[in-house]
Amino acid sequence: MGTYMNSVRGISIKSSMNPNEILDKGPLYGVRVLDLTRVLAGPFCTMILADLGAEVIKIERPSVGDDSRHFPPFIGNQSAYFININRGKKSIVINLKHPKGRELFLELVKKSDVVVENFRPGTMDKLGLGYEALRKVNPRIIYASISGFGHYGPYKDRAAYDLIAQAMGGIMSITGWPETPPTRVGTAIADILAGLYCAIAIIAALRIRDLTGVGQRIDVAMTDSVIAACEAYVMKWLVEGKVPTRIGNRYEFIYPYDSFRAKDGWVVIGVGNNEMWARFCKAIGRPELINDERFNTNDKRVKNHAEIRKIVEEWTSKRTVKEIVDTLIKYEIPCGPIYTMKDICEDEHIVKYREMVIEIEQPGVGKMKIVNSPIKMYPASSKVRGPAPLLGQHTKEVLRELLGLSEEELESLRREGVIYYG
């Protein structure tokens, strides 16, 4: 028997759970998040919080819900896109345009720790639910916003998607080959980065609130997040006054660090220092290259990358991907095949040992596979804690348990179009 102090809301919870049970519930156990987000950046952020044990209450629009409920691929009549990033959350439907809907939301804010939204800047203020309004009812609230360009500055009112943030964040200018147009990163990296940064900020805000009792206002922009991820490429302009360009899969600052053609596919090889270069030369049967004046320092290897590429592909092109990887691993050279999604899902290390693909029981679908959390923590845990919710699945449960509404009150609100429950 022990006492778990939920310092987040200042509530001391006497529990029959032992410390190991509490740890299994995750490091954010006891944190309540009101999630107003849609599609990807915001839901990705709150997915991380849910995997870490937070109670995430997803507040959705009547009838439609989160836009991504209607995105492919579908399994039965449900979106696998939605299921994957909304696992472990609760869904309630409240009409925030209705005065009673706003009242319900403010009552929930009083009993919560975090609000996350990814509307266009100003939308929440127009509803009367911006940070200042929420802080009045709960001074300890952590209010996090994700948007394309942030909540201040001349671009703040611009609409933005991942594509626009990738373009204006600079990453498209350095993605692709010299002869190809600027290229979008294959995944929605601006959304993902913004979601990650926002989750980090929320966890930091919870920590500072534990120390000070003060809530926080968090403003994460997708474009800012992409710029930060461009790291050394931005520094190249700031320090040298040179604009980085597209160079394919080659890395600007190390060589060989590139993709190379094999007999039956492609491999990537990364040689990060002189000691590794010596081992690599021995691995490919060219020990004379170790002290070759053209290649004996990293700077020279970067400068003479075209010559090195020819030498490496003379070796790789005569061998299978497996032969190349097996050989280079013996010499402790970082390398690997370029996997397809099929290859990922069939790799024993990834699926069996790292458990990056797991099976859940999804309501209305049955057993299905989704992507697991990449965060491995011991003894606390980060893991998928349940299926994705059906639209409005938890409306009655949440409003009854948190706000004490009776069945009669719930039914009256449903008839007025304030709430919906399935």
Tab-separated table of C-alpha atoms in Angstrom:
chain	number	residue	atom	x	y	z
A	1	MET	CA	0.000	0.000	0.000
A	2	GLY	CA	1.289	3.465	-0.758
A	3	THR	CA	0.366	7.021	-1.521
A	4	TYR	CA	0.951	8.315	-5.032
A	5	MET	CA	1.131	12.105	-5.094
A	6	ASN	CA	-0.398	13.455	-8.268
A	7	SER	CA	1.339	16.808	-7.926
A	8	VAL	CA	0.012	17.731	-11.341
A	9	ARG	CA	-3.424	18.636	-9.993
A	10	GLY	CA	-2.275	18.761	-6.386
A	11	ILE	CA	-4.281	15.666	-5.466
A	12	SER	CA	-2.932	13.003	-3.132
A	13	ILE	CA	-4.282	9.702	-4.409
A	14	LYS	CA	-4.300	6.895	-1.863
A	15	SER	CA	-4.007	3.754	-3.874
A	16	SER	CA	-3.867	0.029	-3.302
A	17	MET	CA	-1.451	-0.182	-6.221
A	18	ASN	CA	2.141	-1.018	-5.405
A	19	PRO	CA	4.960	1.060	-6.959
A	20	ASN	CA	5.448	-1.421	-9.807
A	21	GLU	CA	1.780	-1.123	-10.805
A	22	ILE	CA	2.060	2.645	-10.822
A	23	LEU	CA	5.244	2.482	-12.906
A	24	ASP	CA	3.484	0.232	-15.405
A	25	LYS	CA	0.793	2.861	-15.871
A	26	GLY	CA	3.493	5.157	-17.232
A	27	PRO	CA	5.419	8.252	-16.165
A	28	LEU	CA	2.486	10.541	-17.024
A	29	TYR	CA	-0.038	8.548	-15.000
A	30	GLY	CA	-2.401	11.012	-13.342
A	31	VAL	CA	-2.041	13.693	-16.036
A	32	ARG	CA	-5.287	14.607	-17.806
A	33	VAL	CA	-5.093	16.073	-21.330
A	34	LEU	CA	-7.939	17.682	-23.253
A	35	ASP	CA	-7.095	17.083	-26.898
A	36	LEU	CA	-8.767	19.389	-29.426
A	37	THR	CA	-6.374	18.476	-32.231
A	38	ARG	CA	-7.027	16.981	-35.656
A	39	VAL	CA	-5.216	15.070	-38.387
A	40	LEU	CA	-1.515	14.579	-37.529
A	41	ALA	CA	0.717	17.113	-35.726
A	42	GLY	CA	-1.510	17.494	-32.661
A	43	PRO	CA	-2.733	13.886	-32.510
A	44	PHE	CA	0.883	12.687	-32.834
A	45	CYS	CA	1.788	14.847	-29.835
A	46	THR	CA	-1.087	13.535	-27.724
A	47	MET	CA	-0.388	9.967	-28.875
A	48	ILE	CA	3.040	10.265	-27.250
A	49	LEU	CA	1.429	11.554	-24.046
A	50	ALA	CA	-1.112	8.705	-24.070
A	51	ASP	CA	1.604	6.093	-24.634
A	52	LEU	CA	3.418	7.588	-21.629
A	53	GLY	CA	0.335	7.062	-19.475
A	54	ALA	CA	-1.593	10.335	-19.639
A	55	GLU	CA	-5.390	10.248	-19.790
A	56	VAL	CA	-6.086	11.855	-23.171
A	57	ILE	CA	-9.666	12.984	-23.766
A	58	LYS	CA	-10.119	13.724	-27.443
A	59	ILE	CA	-12.833	16.344	-27.984
A	60	GLU	CA	-14.293	15.961	-31.476
A	61	ARG	CA	-16.769	17.806	-33.654
A	62	PRO	CA	-20.342	16.548	-33.986
A	63	SER	CA	-20.977	14.155	-36.894
A	64	VAL	CA	-17.544	14.542	-38.523
A	65	GLY	CA	-15.036	14.073	-35.721
A	66	ASP	CA	-11.332	14.246	-36.518
A	67	ASP	CA	-10.808	14.701	-40.292
A	68	SER	CA	-8.426	11.759	-40.308
A	69	ARG	CA	-11.278	9.365	-39.446
A	70	HIS	CA	-11.980	9.624	-43.173
A	71	PHE	CA	-8.379	9.103	-44.431
A	72	PRO	CA	-7.178	5.855	-46.047
A	73	PRO	CA	-6.057	3.148	-45.614
A	74	PHE	CA	-9.264	1.654	-44.253
A	75	ILE	CA	-9.822	-1.536	-42.341
A	76	GLY	CA	-13.512	-2.314	-42.547
A	77	ASN	CA	-15.170	1.080	-42.313
A	78	GLN	CA	-12.522	2.592	-40.017
A	79	SER	CA	-9.400	4.561	-40.882
A	80	ALA	CA	-6.167	2.762	-39.991
A	81	TYR	CA	-4.486	6.186	-40.255
A	82	PHE	CA	-6.720	7.445	-37.435
A	83	ILE	CA	-6.457	4.288	-35.352
A	84	ASN	CA	-2.653	4.263	-35.351
A	85	ILE	CA	-2.196	7.782	-33.928
A	86	ASN	CA	-5.259	7.924	-31.673
A	87	ARG	CA	-4.754	4.673	-29.803
A	88	GLY	CA	-5.264	4.753	-26.056
A	89	LYS	CA	-7.389	7.941	-26.093
A	90	LYS	CA	-11.001	8.608	-25.129
A	91	SER	CA	-13.396	10.339	-27.531
A	92	ILE	CA	-16.126	12.735	-26.505
A	93	VAL	CA	-18.190	14.914	-28.821
A	94	ILE	CA	-18.965	18.467	-27.702
A	95	ASN	CA	-20.241	21.267	-29.912
A	96	LEU	CA	-17.925	24.130	-28.891
A	97	LYS	CA	-19.949	26.577	-30.978
A	98	HIS	CA	-22.907	26.069	-28.636
A	99	PRO	CA	-22.852	28.149	-25.406
A	100	LYS	CA	-23.576	25.055	-23.310
A	101	GLY	CA	-20.803	23.197	-25.121
A	102	ARG	CA	-18.330	25.923	-24.150
A	103	GLU	CA	-19.562	25.755	-20.554
A	104	LEU	CA	-18.957	22.001	-20.481
A	105	PHE	CA	-15.471	22.459	-21.889
A	106	LEU	CA	-14.566	25.072	-19.253
A	107	GLU	CA	-15.776	22.719	-16.532
A	108	LEU	CA	-13.496	20.012	-17.949
A	109	VAL	CA	-10.591	22.477	-18.021
A	110	LYS	CA	-10.999	22.968	-14.266
A	111	LYS	CA	-10.334	19.249	-13.793
A	112	SER	CA	-7.506	18.894	-16.323
A	113	ASP	CA	-3.800	19.597	-16.636
A	114	VAL	CA	-3.183	20.193	-20.319
A	115	VAL	CA	-5.115	21.515	-23.310
A	116	VAL	CA	-3.680	20.885	-26.789
A	117	GLU	CA	-5.083	22.479	-29.954
A	118	ASN	CA	-3.925	22.899	-33.542
A	119	PHE	CA	-6.478	25.328	-34.935
A	120	ARG	CA	-5.443	28.362	-36.932
A	121	PRO	CA	-4.252	31.095	-34.521
A	122	GLY	CA	-7.168	33.115	-33.159
A	123	THR	CA	-9.782	30.364	-33.511
A	124	MET	CA	-9.868	29.489	-29.821
A	125	ASP	CA	-10.028	33.165	-28.856
A	126	LYS	CA	-13.042	33.642	-31.132
A	127	LEU	CA	-14.750	30.788	-29.293
A	128	GLY	CA	-13.939	32.462	-25.983
A	129	LEU	CA	-11.661	29.536	-25.117
A	130	GLY	CA	-8.187	30.999	-25.620
A	131	TYR	CA	-5.386	30.770	-23.063
A	132	GLU	CA	-6.427	33.823	-21.057
A	133	ALA	CA	-9.976	32.509	-20.714
A	134	LEU	CA	-8.810	29.064	-19.645
A	135	ARG	CA	-6.265	30.451	-17.215
A	136	LYS	CA	-9.040	32.290	-15.400
A	137	VAL	CA	-10.817	29.028	-14.587
A	138	ASN	CA	-7.606	27.042	-14.002
A	139	PRO	CA	-4.419	29.067	-13.363
A	140	ARG	CA	-2.373	25.842	-13.461
A	141	ILE	CA	-3.484	24.857	-16.964
A	142	ILE	CA	-0.837	24.113	-19.582
A	143	TYR	CA	-2.118	25.348	-22.928
A	144	ALA	CA	-0.257	24.062	-26.001
A	145	SER	CA	-0.835	25.192	-29.590
A	146	ILE	CA	0.565	23.788	-32.824
A	147	SER	CA	0.208	25.837	-35.999
A	148	GLY	CA	1.948	26.413	-39.296
A	149	PHE	CA	3.810	29.629	-38.424
A	150	GLY	CA	3.143	30.234	-34.723
A	151	HIS	CA	0.860	32.619	-32.867
A	152	TYR	CA	2.798	35.827	-33.513
A	153	GLY	CA	4.644	37.319	-36.466
A	154	PRO	CA	3.450	38.480	-39.905
A	155	TYR	CA	2.734	34.921	-41.132
A	156	LYS	CA	0.637	33.844	-38.138
A	157	ASP	CA	-2.695	34.002	-39.994
A	158	ARG	CA	-1.533	31.969	-42.977
A	159	ALA	CA	-2.998	28.520	-43.487
A	160	ALA	CA	-0.373	25.795	-43.603
A	161	TYR	CA	-0.013	22.105	-44.214
A	162	ASP	CA	3.023	19.880	-43.852
A	163	LEU	CA	4.006	20.620	-47.459
A	164	ILE	CA	4.155	24.379	-46.860
A	165	ALA	CA	6.158	23.946	-43.649
A	166	GLN	CA	8.611	21.618	-45.419
A	167	ALA	CA	9.030	24.185	-48.192
A	168	MET	CA	9.458	27.250	-45.981
A	169	GLY	CA	11.405	25.359	-43.319
A	170	GLY	CA	14.141	24.694	-45.876
A	171	ILE	CA	14.163	20.910	-45.869
A	172	MET	CA	12.825	20.588	-49.424
A	173	SER	CA	15.695	22.715	-50.758
A	174	ILE	CA	18.220	20.127	-49.550
A	175	THR	CA	16.216	16.990	-50.401
A	176	GLY	CA	16.692	15.350	-53.789
A	177	TRP	CA	19.463	15.328	-56.373
A	178	PRO	CA	21.154	18.290	-58.106
A	179	GLU	CA	19.241	17.618	-61.316
A	180	THR	CA	15.835	17.157	-59.636
A	181	PRO	CA	13.380	19.753	-58.274
A	182	PRO	CA	13.172	20.418	-54.521
A	183	THR	CA	11.618	17.293	-53.003
A	184	ARG	CA	9.185	16.695	-50.161
A	185	VAL	CA	10.420	14.313	-47.479
A	186	GLY	CA	8.388	11.119	-47.921
A	187	THR	CA	6.588	11.266	-44.579
A	188	ALA	CA	4.810	14.324	-43.142
A	189	ILE	CA	7.961	15.296	-41.275
A	190	ALA	CA	6.844	18.843	-40.377
A	191	ASP	CA	3.775	17.469	-38.598
A	192	ILE	CA	5.809	14.799	-36.833
A	193	LEU	CA	8.526	17.216	-35.709
A	194	ALA	CA	5.990	19.729	-34.413
A	195	GLY	CA	4.211	16.955	-32.513
A	196	LEU	CA	7.485	15.812	-30.960
A	197	TYR	CA	8.557	19.317	-29.942
A	198	CYS	CA	5.127	20.012	-28.478
A	199	ALA	CA	5.169	16.801	-26.425
A	200	ILE	CA	8.618	17.702	-25.082
A	201	ALA	CA	7.400	21.195	-24.187
A	202	ILE	CA	4.344	19.833	-22.379
A	203	ILE	CA	6.437	17.456	-20.292
A	204	ALA	CA	8.815	20.330	-19.452
A	205	ALA	CA	5.840	22.520	-18.533
A	206	LEU	CA	4.511	19.836	-16.184
A	207	ARG	CA	7.911	19.743	-14.506
A	208	ILE	CA	8.143	23.512	-14.006
A	209	ARG	CA	4.578	23.577	-12.737
A	210	ASP	CA	5.482	20.958	-10.141
A	211	LEU	CA	8.173	23.358	-8.915
A	212	THR	CA	6.313	26.670	-9.178
A	213	GLY	CA	2.597	25.913	-9.411
A	214	VAL	CA	2.459	28.062	-12.546
A	215	GLY	CA	0.861	26.917	-15.808
A	216	GLN	CA	2.421	27.580	-19.210
A	217	ARG	CA	1.496	28.795	-22.684
A	218	ILE	CA	3.208	26.713	-25.388
A	219	ASP	CA	3.429	27.878	-29.009
A	220	VAL	CA	4.986	25.404	-31.476
A	221	ALA	CA	5.161	26.195	-35.188
A	222	MET	CA	5.595	23.494	-37.810
A	223	THR	CA	7.908	25.722	-39.859
A	224	ASP	CA	10.095	26.496	-36.833
A	225	SER	CA	10.318	22.779	-36.101
A	226	VAL	CA	11.578	21.991	-39.605
A	227	ILE	CA	14.141	24.811	-39.455
A	228	ALA	CA	15.477	23.443	-36.159
A	229	ALA	CA	15.769	19.974	-37.709
A	230	CYS	CA	17.859	21.340	-40.586
A	231	GLU	CA	20.588	22.012	-37.984
A	232	ALA	CA	24.046	22.074	-39.666
A	233	TYR	CA	22.616	23.099	-43.023
A	234	VAL	CA	21.359	26.354	-41.537
A	235	MET	CA	24.747	26.826	-39.879
A	236	LYS	CA	26.474	26.451	-43.245
A	237	TRP	CA	24.742	29.636	-44.389
A	238	LEU	CA	25.154	31.453	-41.077
A	239	VAL	CA	28.874	30.685	-40.782
A	240	GLU	CA	30.100	30.367	-44.376
A	241	GLY	CA	27.513	32.334	-46.309
A	242	LYS	CA	26.969	29.301	-48.557
A	243	VAL	CA	23.509	28.028	-49.530
A	244	PRO	CA	23.358	24.219	-49.141
A	245	THR	CA	21.994	22.481	-52.212
A	246	ARG	CA	20.560	19.077	-53.075
A	247	ILE	CA	23.192	16.356	-53.122
A	248	GLY	CA	21.123	13.171	-53.149
A	249	ASN	CA	21.772	10.682	-50.366
A	250	ARG	CA	25.296	11.922	-49.784
A	251	TYR	CA	26.003	13.744	-46.531
A	252	GLU	CA	27.548	17.196	-46.749
A	253	PHE	CA	30.070	16.717	-43.943
A	254	ILE	CA	31.239	13.055	-44.002
A	255	TYR	CA	32.208	10.623	-46.758
A	256	PRO	CA	31.603	7.844	-47.662
A	257	TYR	CA	28.132	8.385	-46.209
A	258	ASP	CA	25.774	7.540	-49.046
A	259	SER	CA	23.650	4.944	-50.794
A	260	PHE	CA	25.378	2.535	-53.173
A	261	ARG	CA	24.079	0.148	-55.803
A	262	ALA	CA	24.368	-3.582	-55.066
A	263	LYS	CA	23.845	-6.508	-57.416
A	264	ASP	CA	20.249	-6.930	-56.193
A	265	GLY	CA	19.304	-3.597	-54.641
A	266	TRP	CA	20.743	-0.750	-52.613
A	267	VAL	CA	22.744	-0.367	-49.413
A	268	VAL	CA	23.720	2.599	-47.274
A	269	ILE	CA	27.204	2.902	-45.800
A	270	GLY	CA	28.472	5.453	-43.293
A	271	VAL	CA	32.192	5.901	-42.578
A	272	GLY	CA	32.509	8.517	-39.859
A	273	ASN	CA	36.210	8.822	-39.023
A	274	ASN	CA	39.728	7.852	-40.046
A	275	GLU	CA	39.815	4.643	-37.970
A	276	MET	CA	36.603	3.525	-39.629
A	277	TRP	CA	38.005	4.462	-43.042
A	278	ALA	CA	40.968	2.157	-42.427
A	279	ARG	CA	38.673	-0.745	-41.531
A	280	PHE	CA	36.463	-0.013	-44.527
A	281	CYS	CA	39.400	-0.103	-46.934
A	282	LYS	CA	40.418	-3.486	-45.548
A	283	ALA	CA	36.836	-4.749	-45.798
A	284	ILE	CA	36.622	-3.977	-49.518
A	285	GLY	CA	40.104	-5.344	-50.192
A	286	ARG	CA	41.718	-1.960	-50.879
A	287	PRO	CA	44.147	-1.386	-47.943
A	288	GLU	CA	46.318	0.841	-50.145
A	289	LEU	CA	43.618	3.516	-49.982
A	290	ILE	CA	44.067	3.992	-46.216
A	291	ASN	CA	46.953	6.419	-46.595
A	292	ASP	CA	46.167	7.618	-50.100
A	293	GLU	CA	46.815	11.376	-50.104
A	294	ARG	CA	43.419	11.957	-51.741
A	295	PHE	CA	41.468	10.206	-48.987
A	296	ASN	CA	43.461	10.137	-45.731
A	297	THR	CA	41.338	12.782	-43.951
A	298	ASN	CA	37.597	13.305	-43.811
A	299	ASP	CA	37.887	16.739	-45.463
A	300	LYS	CA	39.692	15.174	-48.405
A	301	ARG	CA	37.168	12.358	-48.638
A	302	VAL	CA	34.296	14.861	-48.739
A	303	LYS	CA	36.110	16.881	-51.419
A	304	ASN	CA	36.858	13.774	-53.502
A	305	HIS	CA	33.538	12.022	-52.901
A	306	ALA	CA	32.939	11.306	-56.602
A	307	GLU	CA	36.145	9.269	-56.851
A	308	ILE	CA	35.344	7.361	-53.679
A	309	ARG	CA	31.838	6.612	-54.914
A	310	LYS	CA	33.245	4.945	-58.048
A	311	ILE	CA	35.625	2.845	-55.942
A	312	VAL	CA	32.889	1.768	-53.534
A	313	GLU	CA	30.404	0.866	-56.266
A	314	GLU	CA	33.049	-1.179	-58.081
A	315	TRP	CA	32.911	-3.349	-54.972
A	316	THR	CA	29.209	-3.198	-54.072
A	317	SER	CA	27.867	-3.695	-57.598
A	318	LYS	CA	29.421	-7.176	-57.743
A	319	ARG	CA	27.800	-8.327	-54.496
A	320	THR	CA	24.317	-8.827	-53.086
A	321	VAL	CA	22.950	-6.572	-50.376
A	322	LYS	CA	23.285	-9.394	-47.853
A	323	GLU	CA	26.886	-10.093	-48.812
A	324	ILE	CA	27.790	-6.421	-48.473
A	325	VAL	CA	26.098	-5.981	-45.104
A	326	ASP	CA	27.504	-9.245	-43.689
A	327	THR	CA	31.024	-8.283	-44.738
A	328	LEU	CA	30.939	-4.719	-43.453
A	329	ILE	CA	29.354	-5.681	-40.115
A	330	LYS	CA	32.362	-7.943	-39.456
A	331	TYR	CA	34.550	-4.850	-39.766
A	332	GLU	CA	32.161	-2.782	-37.582
A	333	ILE	CA	31.204	-0.454	-40.419
A	334	PRO	CA	27.732	1.154	-40.072
A	335	CYS	CA	25.642	-0.076	-42.993
A	336	GLY	CA	22.269	-1.468	-43.902
A	337	PRO	CA	19.805	-2.310	-46.656
A	338	ILE	CA	17.251	0.262	-47.784
A	339	TYR	CA	14.060	-1.242	-46.452
A	340	THR	CA	10.562	-1.012	-47.845
A	341	MET	CA	7.612	-0.962	-45.425
A	342	LYS	CA	7.213	-4.688	-46.162
A	343	ASP	CA	10.829	-5.332	-45.176
A	344	ILE	CA	10.349	-3.428	-41.908
A	345	CYS	CA	7.308	-5.464	-40.961
A	346	GLU	CA	9.115	-8.746	-41.669
A	347	ASP	CA	12.357	-7.984	-39.838
A	348	GLU	CA	12.741	-10.087	-36.690
A	349	HIS	CA	14.779	-7.484	-34.799
A	350	ILE	CA	12.207	-4.749	-35.450
A	351	VAL	CA	9.025	-6.755	-34.975
A	352	LYS	CA	9.884	-9.531	-32.517
A	353	TYR	CA	12.567	-7.981	-30.339
A	354	ARG	CA	11.922	-4.221	-30.527
A	355	GLU	CA	8.155	-4.873	-30.781
A	356	MET	CA	7.628	-1.978	-33.188
A	357	VAL	CA	4.596	-3.698	-34.714
A	358	ILE	CA	1.983	-4.898	-32.243
A	359	GLU	CA	-1.546	-6.264	-32.345
A	360	ILE	CA	-4.541	-4.559	-30.755
A	361	GLU	CA	-8.242	-5.367	-30.497
A	362	GLN	CA	-10.014	-2.477	-32.218
A	363	PRO	CA	-13.772	-2.019	-31.590
A	364	GLY	CA	-15.727	-2.753	-34.754
A	365	VAL	CA	-12.671	-4.237	-36.467
A	366	GLY	CA	-11.207	-6.970	-34.309
A	367	LYS	CA	-7.513	-7.805	-34.207
A	368	MET	CA	-5.259	-5.518	-36.244
A	369	LYS	CA	-1.624	-4.450	-36.272
A	370	ILE	CA	-0.337	-0.927	-35.587
A	371	VAL	CA	3.006	0.767	-34.935
A	372	ASN	CA	4.192	0.652	-31.316
A	373	SER	CA	5.864	3.407	-29.292
A	374	PRO	CA	9.605	3.720	-30.001
A	375	ILE	CA	10.235	4.893	-26.411
A	376	LYS	CA	11.579	2.052	-24.283
A	377	MET	CA	11.637	2.899	-20.575
A	378	TYR	CA	12.448	0.779	-17.528
A	379	PRO	CA	11.001	0.413	-14.962
A	380	ALA	CA	8.360	2.926	-16.091
A	381	SER	CA	6.821	2.189	-19.464
A	382	SER	CA	5.741	3.792	-22.703
A	383	LYS	CA	3.380	1.581	-24.649
A	384	VAL	CA	0.085	1.439	-26.480
A	385	ARG	CA	-2.521	1.426	-23.722
A	386	GLY	CA	-5.649	0.628	-25.682
A	387	PRO	CA	-7.402	0.896	-29.049
A	388	ALA	CA	-8.499	4.086	-30.781
A	389	PRO	CA	-11.925	5.349	-29.704
A	390	LEU	CA	-15.067	5.330	-31.791
A	391	LEU	CA	-16.569	8.779	-32.306
A	392	GLY	CA	-18.173	9.895	-29.049
A	393	GLN	CA	-17.525	6.524	-27.419
A	394	HIS	CA	-16.658	8.058	-24.031
A	395	THR	CA	-18.896	11.145	-23.970
A	396	LYS	CA	-21.290	9.829	-21.332
A	397	GLU	CA	-18.538	8.211	-19.271
A	398	VAL	CA	-16.352	11.326	-19.098
A	399	LEU	CA	-19.126	13.845	-18.450
A	400	ARG	CA	-20.747	11.601	-15.876
A	401	GLU	CA	-17.531	10.792	-14.007
A	402	LEU	CA	-15.775	14.162	-14.190
A	403	LEU	CA	-18.694	16.581	-14.123
A	404	GLY	CA	-21.281	14.457	-12.320
A	405	LEU	CA	-23.955	14.837	-15.013
A	406	SER	CA	-27.005	12.604	-14.663
A	407	GLU	CA	-28.522	10.493	-17.415
A	408	GLU	CA	-31.345	13.030	-17.716
A	409	GLU	CA	-28.886	15.919	-18.113
A	410	LEU	CA	-26.837	14.003	-20.666
A	411	GLU	CA	-29.888	13.124	-22.713
A	412	SER	CA	-31.108	16.729	-22.611
A	413	LEU	CA	-27.721	17.968	-23.873
A	414	ARG	CA	-27.765	15.344	-26.614
A	415	ARG	CA	-31.221	16.456	-27.794
A	416	GLU	CA	-30.051	20.098	-27.892
A	417	GLY	CA	-27.112	19.173	-30.120
A	418	VAL	CA	-24.531	20.075	-27.465
A	419	ILE	CA	-23.048	16.585	-27.173
A	420	TYR	CA	-23.138	13.285	-29.013
A	421	TYR	CA	-22.590	9.743	-27.795
A	422	GLY	CA	-22.611	6.522	-29.705
